Amino acid sequence: MNAGAILIAVLVAATLAVTLGVALGWAAARIEPNADSLVERIDALLPQTQCGQCRYPGCRPYAAAIASSAAEIDRCPPGGEATVRALAELLDRALRPLDPEFGVPKPAQVAWIDEARCIGCARCLPACPVDAIVGTSRQMHTVITRQCTGCELCLPPCPVDCIELRPAPAVSRRYSQPRAA
Amino acid sequence: MAARPTFPAGLALDAHKQQACGTPIVELPLPPQVVLALDQGTGYSAEPVVTVGEAVAAGTLVAHAGHPYASAVHASLAGIVVAIETREAAVPSGRSVCIVIDGNASNRIDDSVRPVADLAALSPDELVQRLRDAGIAGLGGAGFPTATKLAYARNLGAHTLVLNGAECEPWICCDDALMRSAADDVVLGALILRRAASAERCVIAIEDDKPAAIAAVTSAIERLRDEALTLAVVPAVYPQGAERQLITAVVGVEVPAGGLPADAGVVCQNVATAAAVAHWATRGEPMLSRVVTVTGSGVEHPGNVRAPIGAPLAALIAASGGYRDTPLRLIAGGSMTGRALPSDEVGLTKSMNCIFVATRDDIGSRLEAVEVPCIRCGDCAGVCPAGLLPQQLLRAAHADAHDTLRQLGLSDCIDCGLCDYVCPSQILLADRFRDARRRLQEAAAMAQKAADARERHGLRKRRQQEAATAEQQTFESVRDRARRPDDDSAGDSN
């Protein structure tokens, strides 16, 4: 084997390494990952209660914070463990328990207004993140159960504490009663 | 005998029908009280239109069907409404609002009950509406409102009405008994249903282990001489009477996954439903009674009983000679797809075709079954009439892998129970699949709710932004106007 052949091989390899390195470096700097699509995909995994327990004003802002690594994936009690698992899988991050500082998971719930006690102050209306409360000044208010996410944001503004949270109605009409015989 | 065409897979089971099938249908004497469940088996309830204390006659409408999946309920007994309350009921959820009627001896019949005089003049649409008002629901076991099914069939242009007299489930023989004793009613009802569905032809399908029913229906068809009406004899293979499997056997087409029989141009009705339609046409009677098989080793004289809807099951069992031996379970339906009943105090529903009083002799082997791990024998895939892979489905159900479950076609499972029947490891596959289907449905509902919440939150944010922008603009225009007079006066002075 002669030295010339070895030299050519080394040169070819070195040229390739330098060219590809420069190309990749340029790509990393100039072609940004599509941040919006990542936010969308994270947002799709969040439960959309818009409750703000993660201390962001809604699910999408939290998704944006996760995408930009500003927030951890353990801040969503309504989504529970299932959401943390789905996020960890999507983002290839380490699975971790929910941070209790942001609340603990509860069974699905919906708000219910005791219409006899409601004074029609209309303060809960702007608090609802999904416009699920119907009412107007000096008229009785009521919650559209089907659209209520159970976020609890209507509780603090109510001056007469006439809103309470009740277990959400069953979403499925199927029953898995075991076979009899 | 030449092999008859049928659906793939399935299994011939021990029929256990001889117990109840030997004797004629017994008429149950009117019970002192009826308990009418407003959910007649579909999970959707009718809304009461009577109040406690109101007097009703036999045939009076007591609950109106608001939802297309609910069926109207009529008083099956003349008397007084004594309660409208949630009670244990013979429905999948185990509970339903019930209207309780105490009978009086008047036996008064509601004025609305009179023969349909203008039957021939009714258009198919009017016919469907009249059947809805009469509370006619599928008597084959699902209790699905007949009118709703017919309306789907008309919308999608179904050409064939298949009348299901297969009755493949072990122990049950109420349709067999009805066809033998009232074949003319079945055939008359078939013609009315065919017109209501605007179908070109009607095929009555009966399993080949019911020669007496076949003979009775054949002669009824001959008497009527309608070319659109034919008889198809199908092999006695379980689950021949399942809607999709029967359509494949009789019409030779497969109902698409996730689709309705009407998508394949077929609408399926039970023979007993057809007989009820004939009852309605000739006497004007809404659905007030049905024939139900009372069978099992735990009942003295197994047989078929015609009983008012809402009659307490205890009365039906008493009419069959009462209990004997040690009944272990009271089951609504047969040994394959039956559901355990909470007690014999619940009322008969339109969807209950069999009361199976099971003893250890009947179901002991299943009760003592001990589940062991899957040995991958593949027997379950061999018998699955829907062509699914129960082994793979079971793994996916354990892992709660929703996408895999969907890909494997879980929604096409017809819950026939053959997979657990053949499983040598005694795995309760069908139970797991039913549970998995519920979880899939719940997940889909949650996803839909989340999507709605996302949209509403987005709309709210946009509205708030627009309001803020509008406020800013108002402020700016007011500020500009406040400044302009100075500019104007400045201009004037120049």
XYZ file of C-alpha atoms in Angstrom:
675
model
C 0.000 0.000 0.000
C 1.442 3.368 -0.910
C 1.341 6.536 1.082
C -0.473 8.441 -1.695
C -3.612 6.295 -1.407
C -3.712 6.774 2.359
C -3.277 10.496 1.949
C -6.179 10.672 -0.565
C -8.443 8.702 1.773
C -7.620 10.948 4.723
C -8.167 14.078 2.611
C -11.543 12.875 1.316
C -12.704 12.010 4.831
C -11.479 15.342 6.213
C -13.157 17.334 3.417
C -16.434 15.502 3.993
C -16.268 16.102 7.745
C -15.615 19.809 7.338
C -18.308 20.310 4.646
C -21.006 18.429 6.545
C -20.036 20.114 9.796
C -20.385 23.560 8.265
C -23.711 22.608 6.607
C -25.151 21.242 9.851
C -23.908 24.220 11.845
C -25.544 26.584 9.380
C -28.779 24.610 9.437
C -28.913 24.596 13.228
C -28.472 28.358 13.300
C -30.724 29.335 10.408
C -33.489 26.752 10.094
C -35.526 26.986 13.287
C -37.714 24.093 14.324
C -41.390 24.849 13.714
C -42.219 26.037 17.212
C -45.901 26.541 16.460
C -46.498 22.956 15.407
C -44.797 21.716 18.574
C -46.996 23.993 20.692
C -50.048 22.638 18.866
C -49.027 19.063 19.543
C -48.432 19.760 23.223
C -51.694 21.684 23.453
C -53.523 18.693 21.952
C -52.399 16.574 24.913
C -53.564 19.054 27.545
C -57.095 18.635 28.956
C -58.272 22.139 27.965
C -59.807 22.927 31.326
C -58.217 26.409 31.000
C -58.051 26.388 34.794
C -54.693 28.134 35.155
C -53.445 25.823 37.909
C -50.143 25.673 35.998
C -49.950 29.474 36.608
C -50.253 30.184 32.889
C -53.417 31.843 31.563
C -54.810 28.771 29.805
C -53.644 25.550 28.248
C -52.054 26.997 25.144
C -49.779 29.432 27.001
C -48.635 26.498 29.150
C -48.020 24.485 25.982
C -45.890 27.346 24.640
C -43.957 27.453 27.925
C -43.309 23.697 27.770
C -42.202 23.994 24.131
C -39.685 26.685 24.995
C -38.521 24.694 28.052
C -39.689 27.494 30.346
C -41.913 25.108 32.297
C -41.776 21.483 33.341
C -44.371 18.950 32.239
C -45.589 18.255 35.787
C -47.913 21.210 36.307
C -51.265 19.935 35.047
C -53.396 18.318 37.790
C -56.584 17.997 35.677
C -54.650 15.973 33.094
C -53.162 13.836 35.838
C -50.513 11.204 35.351
C -51.837 10.276 31.928
C -51.062 13.737 30.574
C -47.583 13.788 32.129
C -46.912 10.392 30.535
C -48.150 11.537 27.123
C -46.063 14.731 27.329
C -42.948 12.831 28.420
C -43.365 10.504 25.458
C -43.943 13.319 22.963
C -41.026 15.417 24.184
C -38.717 12.551 25.127
C -38.343 13.945 28.611
C -37.975 12.003 31.834
C -41.245 10.838 33.400
C -41.854 12.606 36.712
C -44.673 12.762 39.210
C -47.059 15.723 39.253
C -45.724 18.622 41.291
C -48.202 18.941 44.203
C -47.381 22.636 44.413
C -49.727 23.120 41.427
C -52.589 21.086 42.852
C -53.668 17.472 43.002
C -55.804 15.508 40.514
C -59.540 15.288 41.286
C -62.337 13.296 39.690
C -64.027 15.090 36.779
C -66.325 17.819 38.083
C -68.638 20.529 36.851
C -69.831 23.758 38.462
C -73.410 24.042 39.630
C -75.173 27.248 40.647
C -77.740 27.182 43.438
C -80.227 29.252 41.512
C -82.271 30.104 44.607
C -79.266 31.814 46.190
C -77.845 33.493 43.081
C -78.264 37.273 43.283
C -77.499 37.915 39.628
C -74.307 39.922 40.176
C -72.811 38.662 36.882
C -69.314 38.494 38.398
C -68.825 34.848 37.544
C -69.573 35.415 33.847
C -66.244 37.028 32.861
C -64.358 34.549 35.054
C -65.459 31.547 33.030
C -62.734 30.712 30.481
C -65.119 28.863 28.164
C -68.261 31.044 28.430
C -70.178 28.207 30.028
C -72.243 30.398 32.375
C -75.431 31.996 31.107
C -76.919 35.035 32.851
C -77.001 38.773 33.057
C -77.247 41.498 35.712
C -80.000 40.936 38.265
C -81.020 37.723 36.522
C -80.392 34.248 37.808
C -77.320 32.530 36.292
C -76.849 28.930 35.342
C -73.998 26.692 34.145
C -74.126 24.873 30.809
C -73.016 21.537 32.245
C -71.989 20.091 28.891
C -69.493 22.895 28.343
C -68.204 23.391 31.883
C -64.607 22.223 32.323
C -64.751 22.248 36.132
C -61.894 24.787 36.352
C -63.198 26.361 39.609
C -62.395 29.890 38.374
C -66.003 30.983 38.952
C -65.829 30.213 42.687
C -63.729 33.153 44.020
C -65.715 35.985 42.352
C -69.080 34.768 43.713
C -70.036 37.064 46.640
C -72.686 34.685 48.015
C -70.870 31.373 47.515
C -73.771 29.898 45.600
C -71.559 27.937 43.187
C -70.444 24.438 44.050
C -68.657 21.682 42.172
C -70.437 18.411 41.556
C -69.226 15.172 39.992
C -69.362 15.403 36.193
C -72.140 13.369 34.584
C -71.095 10.115 32.894
C -69.812 10.697 29.389
C -70.565 7.183 28.134
C -73.854 5.327 27.972
C -72.118 1.998 27.710
C -71.980 -0.146 30.787
C -69.451 -2.884 31.281
C -71.571 -5.228 33.315
C -69.944 -8.660 33.366
C -71.495 -11.527 31.483
C -73.965 -13.524 33.528
C -73.291 -17.050 32.331
C -78.360 -31.603 2.639
C -76.267 -29.156 0.639
C -74.299 -26.692 2.686
C -76.213 -23.425 2.937
C -74.356 -20.181 2.537
C -73.681 -18.374 5.765
C -71.239 -15.989 7.429
C -67.629 -17.034 8.092
C -66.621 -18.685 11.397
C -69.152 -19.008 14.239
C -69.874 -22.228 16.084
C -72.728 -24.704 16.456
C -73.678 -24.701 20.152
C -75.877 -26.907 22.320
C -79.249 -25.272 21.756
C -80.947 -26.176 25.094
C -84.216 -25.209 23.428
C -86.228 -28.382 23.909
C -86.918 -27.482 27.571
C -89.118 -24.495 26.802
C -90.287 -25.249 23.306
C -92.644 -28.185 23.802
C -95.660 -26.343 25.169
C -97.883 -23.650 23.616
C -97.545 -19.992 24.588
C -99.167 -19.268 27.979
C -101.101 -16.008 28.434
C -100.132 -14.353 31.699
C -103.212 -13.194 33.659
C -103.154 -9.409 34.182
C -100.884 -8.746 37.186
C -102.097 -6.436 39.995
C -99.266 -4.013 39.286
C -96.907 -3.175 36.404
C -93.543 -1.391 36.589
C -92.853 0.338 33.280
C -89.192 1.280 32.842
C -88.821 4.455 30.785
C -85.508 3.125 29.483
C -86.625 0.031 27.602
C -83.084 -1.245 27.086
C -81.319 1.234 24.784
C -79.978 3.509 27.534
C -82.245 6.372 26.448
C -85.389 7.157 28.413
C -88.819 8.344 27.369
C -90.284 11.336 29.228
C -93.340 10.783 31.447
C -96.553 12.509 30.338
C -98.682 11.351 33.277
C -98.545 12.345 36.944
C -98.869 10.330 40.124
C -102.537 9.733 40.950
C -103.699 9.917 37.343
C -106.043 7.197 36.078
C -104.888 5.448 32.921
C -106.501 2.901 30.619
C -104.764 0.063 28.840
C -103.024 1.598 25.846
C -102.779 5.163 27.258
C -99.489 6.845 26.414
C -97.595 7.326 29.687
C -94.169 8.375 28.374
C -93.287 10.204 25.195
C -90.196 9.283 23.165
C -88.248 12.537 22.874
C -84.974 10.958 21.746
C -84.859 8.833 18.569
C -83.278 5.982 20.567
C -86.055 5.961 23.179
C -89.389 4.275 22.593
C -92.795 5.540 23.685
C -94.234 3.666 26.668
C -97.957 2.887 27.048
C -99.863 1.654 30.081
C -100.185 -2.106 29.738
C -102.746 -2.196 32.531
C -105.774 -0.034 33.329
C -105.413 1.579 36.735
C -103.845 4.427 38.694
C -100.278 5.737 38.452
C -98.948 5.261 41.987
C -95.296 6.200 41.558
C -92.808 7.690 39.114
C -89.377 7.021 40.560
C -85.940 5.589 39.867
C -85.862 1.874 40.550
C -83.813 -1.180 39.771
C -84.707 -2.221 36.241
C -83.849 -4.899 33.711
C -81.675 -2.556 31.627
C -77.893 -2.483 31.149
C -77.424 0.419 33.574
C -79.392 -1.516 36.229
C -81.593 1.481 37.039
C -84.237 3.481 35.261
C -87.036 5.877 36.069
C -90.145 3.681 36.239
C -93.865 4.431 36.113
C -95.697 2.139 38.511
C -99.363 1.436 37.790
C -101.715 -0.306 40.232
C -104.412 -2.098 38.271
C -108.121 -1.736 38.925
C -110.613 -4.297 37.751
C -112.083 -1.995 35.093
C -109.846 -3.288 32.272
C -110.738 -0.072 30.506
C -109.111 0.259 27.100
C -107.915 3.636 25.870
C -110.028 5.319 23.165
C -106.979 5.550 20.917
C -106.830 1.764 20.606
C -108.823 0.959 17.497
C -107.929 -0.792 14.242
C -105.924 1.256 11.772
C -108.634 1.843 9.158
C -106.569 3.824 6.679
C -103.543 1.503 6.651
C -103.356 1.213 2.861
C -103.660 4.985 2.455
C -100.745 5.809 4.796
C -97.545 6.949 3.114
C -94.306 5.257 4.274
C -93.383 8.378 6.266
C -96.764 8.424 8.015
C -96.439 4.709 8.666
C -93.040 5.227 10.328
C -94.467 8.023 12.486
C -97.445 5.862 13.522
C -95.102 3.012 14.476
C -93.080 5.477 16.556
C -96.252 6.668 18.313
C -97.212 3.047 18.968
C -93.913 2.508 20.790
C -92.907 -0.376 18.523
C -89.371 -1.428 19.455
C -87.156 -4.307 18.371
C -88.217 -7.403 20.305
C -85.083 -9.347 19.342
C -83.172 -8.178 22.389
C -81.895 -4.663 21.732
C -85.186 -2.808 22.131
C -84.141 -0.300 19.481
C -87.098 1.778 18.222
C -88.325 0.272 14.954
C -89.350 3.649 13.529
C -85.827 5.054 13.898
C -84.333 2.053 12.118
C -86.892 2.314 9.318
C -86.202 6.039 8.943
C -82.444 5.353 8.550
C -83.248 2.653 5.997
C -85.444 5.012 3.994
C -82.846 7.783 4.045
C -80.131 5.447 2.780
C -82.390 3.693 0.269
C -82.473 0.138 1.628
C -83.766 -2.379 -0.923
C -84.120 -5.480 1.274
C -85.904 -6.087 4.556
C -84.483 -9.084 6.400
C -86.841 -10.475 8.994
C -84.771 -12.148 11.679
C -86.215 -15.431 12.876
C -82.840 -17.095 13.312
C -82.905 -17.026 17.108
C -79.436 -18.507 17.456
C -78.839 -17.953 21.163
C -79.078 -21.073 23.326
C -82.127 -21.451 25.631
C -84.280 -18.822 23.860
C -87.247 -19.987 21.760
C -89.876 -17.230 22.019
C -89.586 -16.323 18.321
C -89.838 -20.003 17.372
C -93.025 -20.380 19.434
C -94.459 -17.181 17.975
C -93.735 -18.238 14.378
C -95.392 -21.601 14.976
C -98.516 -20.116 16.518
C -98.881 -16.791 14.688
C -97.100 -17.102 11.341
C -99.863 -15.092 9.637
C -99.183 -12.132 11.948
C -95.448 -12.359 11.201
C -96.083 -12.334 7.452
C -98.628 -9.498 7.625
C -96.221 -7.457 9.773
C -93.428 -8.191 7.290
C -95.426 -6.635 4.453
C -96.241 -3.515 6.502
C -92.597 -3.129 7.550
C -91.443 -3.603 3.948
C -93.740 -0.780 2.846
C -92.650 1.450 5.735
C -88.990 0.888 4.813
C -89.761 1.324 1.081
C -87.824 -1.909 0.481
C -88.315 -3.922 -2.702
C -88.238 -7.322 -1.129
C -88.454 -9.054 2.203
C -86.645 -12.197 3.274
C -87.696 -14.089 6.374
C -84.664 -15.969 7.720
C -85.099 -18.994 9.988
C -82.459 -21.416 11.272
C -82.753 -24.978 9.989
C -83.239 -26.421 13.498
C -86.803 -25.007 13.618
C -88.706 -27.202 11.101
C -92.135 -26.459 12.604
C -91.596 -22.694 12.344
C -90.303 -23.073 8.794
C -93.423 -25.077 7.838
C -95.777 -22.553 9.474
C -94.148 -19.531 7.836
C -93.982 -21.306 4.451
C -97.710 -21.974 4.457
C -98.448 -18.414 5.660
C -96.403 -17.039 2.764
C -98.258 -19.344 0.343
C -101.606 -18.145 1.655
C -100.601 -14.546 1.100
C -98.987 -15.040 -2.325
C -96.817 -11.936 -2.350
C -93.869 -12.224 -4.693
C -91.781 -9.775 -2.713
C -91.771 -12.137 0.263
C -89.422 -15.127 0.448
C -88.150 -17.516 3.070
C -84.449 -18.235 3.625
C -83.429 -21.223 5.697
C -80.028 -20.615 7.292
C -77.772 -23.065 9.152
C -78.054 -23.224 12.934
C -74.682 -21.667 13.692
C -74.190 -19.202 16.527
C -74.380 -16.152 16.108
C -76.560 -16.541 13.017
C -79.155 -14.177 14.466
C -76.676 -11.317 14.932
C -77.786 -8.615 12.545
C -74.574 -8.297 10.521
C -73.933 -12.021 10.339
C -77.504 -12.730 9.230
C -77.277 -10.100 6.489
C -74.068 -11.704 5.203
C -75.749 -15.118 5.222
C -79.002 -14.051 3.577
C -78.131 -11.187 1.250
C -74.473 -12.075 0.658
C -73.104 -8.613 1.454
C -71.000 -7.481 4.359
C -72.100 -4.452 6.394
C -69.150 -2.021 6.323
C -67.187 -1.520 9.541
C -68.617 1.397 11.479
C -71.579 1.493 9.104
C -75.237 0.594 9.431
C -76.974 -2.319 7.697
C -78.743 0.360 5.663
C -75.339 1.266 4.170
C -75.405 -2.206 2.611
C -78.983 -1.607 1.440
C -80.543 -3.792 4.107
C -82.754 -3.205 7.112
C -83.197 -5.959 9.673
C -86.195 -6.488 11.968
C -87.123 -9.280 14.302
C -90.056 -11.613 13.501
C -91.676 -10.798 16.856
C -91.477 -7.081 15.991
C -93.301 -7.867 12.733
C -96.009 -9.711 14.683
C -96.328 -6.680 17.010
C -96.722 -4.444 13.955
C -99.511 -6.736 12.715
C -101.165 -6.456 16.151
C -101.007 -2.705 15.886
C -102.428 -2.711 12.349
C -105.321 -5.070 13.018
C -106.261 -3.960 16.533
C -104.630 -0.548 16.872
C -102.844 -1.811 19.951
C -99.536 -0.112 20.790
C -96.739 -2.350 22.069
C -98.325 -3.583 25.313
C -97.086 -7.150 25.573
C -94.480 -9.558 24.274
C -93.712 -13.257 24.255
C -90.808 -14.168 26.508
C -89.115 -17.510 27.150
C -88.973 -18.530 30.802
C -86.445 -21.334 30.996
C -83.500 -22.891 32.785
C -83.167 -25.751 35.232
C -84.316 -23.480 38.050
C -87.909 -23.160 36.856
C -90.571 -25.847 37.235
C -92.239 -25.773 33.806
C -90.071 -23.945 31.259
C -92.113 -22.405 28.465
C -93.083 -19.287 26.596
C -95.322 -16.683 28.186
C -97.123 -13.704 26.612
C -97.001 -11.037 29.293
C -97.766 -7.313 29.553
C -94.723 -5.039 29.368
C -93.890 -4.075 32.942
C -95.221 -7.299 34.494
C -93.002 -8.254 37.450
C -90.714 -11.145 36.500
C -91.838 -13.019 39.616
C -95.333 -13.251 38.069
C -93.898 -14.760 34.882
C -91.903 -17.298 36.841
C -94.988 -18.129 38.916
C -96.922 -18.691 35.676
C -94.220 -21.184 34.688
C -94.673 -23.194 37.857
C -92.335 -21.237 40.082
C -88.744 -21.903 41.112
C -87.285 -25.333 41.749
C -83.886 -26.608 42.771
C -81.417 -23.892 43.774
C -81.481 -21.071 41.243
C -78.096 -19.365 41.160
C -78.759 -16.522 38.806
C -81.641 -14.779 37.142
C -80.496 -13.831 33.664
C -82.124 -11.611 31.025
C -81.305 -13.273 27.709
C -79.596 -16.557 26.950
C -76.423 -18.200 28.166
C -74.140 -16.400 25.702
C -75.080 -12.721 25.871
C -77.426 -12.638 28.884
C -77.081 -10.128 31.702
C -77.657 -10.867 35.362
C -80.833 -9.298 36.756
C -80.888 -7.539 40.142
C -84.086 -9.268 41.332
C -87.365 -10.805 40.135
C -89.257 -7.658 41.148
C -88.199 -5.700 38.074
C -90.694 -5.285 35.242
C -90.567 -6.974 31.860
C -89.077 -4.729 29.171
C -89.525 -4.756 25.413
C -85.925 -5.870 25.008
C -86.197 -8.960 27.231
C -86.642 -12.092 25.145
C -85.733 -14.634 27.801
C -85.706 -15.077 31.544
C -83.102 -17.721 32.224
C -83.280 -19.116 35.756
C -79.885 -20.776 35.896
C -78.776 -23.418 38.369
C -75.333 -24.890 38.919
C -76.131 -27.502 36.256
C -76.613 -24.790 33.638
C -73.760 -22.408 34.312
C -71.626 -24.098 36.972
C -68.681 -24.694 34.660
C -68.472 -20.959 33.980
C -68.820 -19.948 37.608
C -65.997 -22.211 38.682
C -63.733 -21.226 35.804
C -60.277 -20.066 36.834
C -58.568 -17.772 34.397
C -55.033 -18.758 33.377
C -52.660 -17.009 30.964
C -53.257 -17.071 27.208
C -51.483 -19.962 25.487
C -51.796 -18.422 22.011
C -53.830 -21.318 20.622
C -55.759 -19.019 18.288
C -59.113 -20.755 18.796
C -60.750 -17.388 19.495
C -59.702 -15.976 16.119
C -61.054 -19.113 14.456
C -64.579 -18.625 15.764
C -64.873 -14.819 15.775
C -67.816 -14.061 13.460
C -66.608 -10.484 13.018
C -63.189 -11.666 11.786
C -61.277 -10.006 14.620
C -58.138 -11.158 16.457
C -59.240 -11.507 20.089
C -55.702 -12.395 21.269
C -54.272 -9.148 19.937
C -57.278 -7.214 21.167
C -56.806 -8.634 24.657
C -53.174 -7.495 24.759
C -54.159 -4.035 23.569
C -57.044 -3.904 26.070
C -54.670 -4.782 28.922
C -52.292 -2.054 27.797
C -55.250 0.345 27.289
C -53.675 1.148 23.904
C -56.527 3.032 22.287
C -54.998 3.468 18.839
C -54.180 -0.238 18.584
C -57.673 -1.173 19.754
C -59.162 1.022 17.063
C -56.853 -0.375 14.385
C -57.751 -3.927 15.377
C -61.420 -3.082 14.886
C -62.685 -3.296 18.456
C -65.809 -1.373 17.479
C -66.804 -4.262 15.178
C -66.983 -6.688 18.119
C -70.617 -7.767 18.377
C -70.232 -9.041 21.930
C -71.346 -12.578 21.010
C -69.053 -14.165 23.614
C -67.810 -17.001 21.386
C -64.172 -16.120 22.105
C -64.525 -16.754 25.815
C -66.720 -19.783 25.128
C -63.890 -21.540 23.266
C -60.964 -20.169 25.287
C -59.114 -23.095 26.925
C -57.572 -20.637 29.407
C -61.060 -19.499 30.439
C -60.197 -15.869 29.793
C -63.226 -13.556 29.939
C -62.402 -11.932 26.620
C -65.820 -10.480 25.798
C -66.058 -8.793 29.218
C -62.679 -7.139 28.674
C -63.719 -6.017 25.201
C -66.965 -4.542 26.457
C -65.023 -2.646 29.096
C -62.458 -1.501 26.519
C -65.221 -0.276 24.206
C -66.593 1.828 27.033
C -63.150 3.285 27.716
C -62.677 4.101 24.026
C -66.032 5.812 23.950
C -65.206 7.784 27.091
C -61.844 8.847 25.671
C -63.526 9.986 22.464
C -66.106 11.960 24.466
C -63.360 13.582 26.564
C -61.388 14.491 23.422
C -64.492 16.053 21.926
C -65.157 18.013 25.101
C -61.537 19.237 25.156
C -61.790 20.324 21.520
C -65.000 22.232 22.272
C -63.398 23.894 25.305
C -60.346 24.871 23.230
C -62.552 26.452 20.599
C -64.734 28.312 23.099
C -61.668 29.569 24.985
C -60.169 30.768 21.676
C -63.355 32.574 20.733
C -63.507 34.212 24.145
C -59.914 35.420 23.864
C -60.579 36.851 20.421
C -63.691 38.600 21.685
C -61.747 40.098 24.592
C -59.022 41.285 22.238
C -61.541 42.847 19.888
C -63.225 44.578 22.822
C -59.860 45.929 23.998
C -59.022 47.146 20.497
C -62.428 48.773 20.152
C -61.994 50.509 23.504
C -58.565 51.764 22.475
C -59.978 53.110 19.216
C -62.851 54.825 20.999
C -60.378 56.408 23.384
C -58.179 57.590 20.512
C -61.070 59.022 18.526
C -62.415 60.864 21.569
C -58.949 62.175 22.298
C -58.533 63.279 18.669
C -61.890 65.021 18.682
C -60.969 66.732 21.929
C -57.803 68.065 20.300
C -59.293 68.984 16.913
C -61.259 72.155 17.976
C -57.932 73.740 18.968
C -56.522 72.813 15.558
C -59.695 74.143 13.910
C -59.631 77.406 15.801
C -55.951 77.701 15.036
C -56.789 77.201 11.363
C -59.590 79.779 11.516
C -57.439 82.394 13.110
C -54.950 81.956 10.328
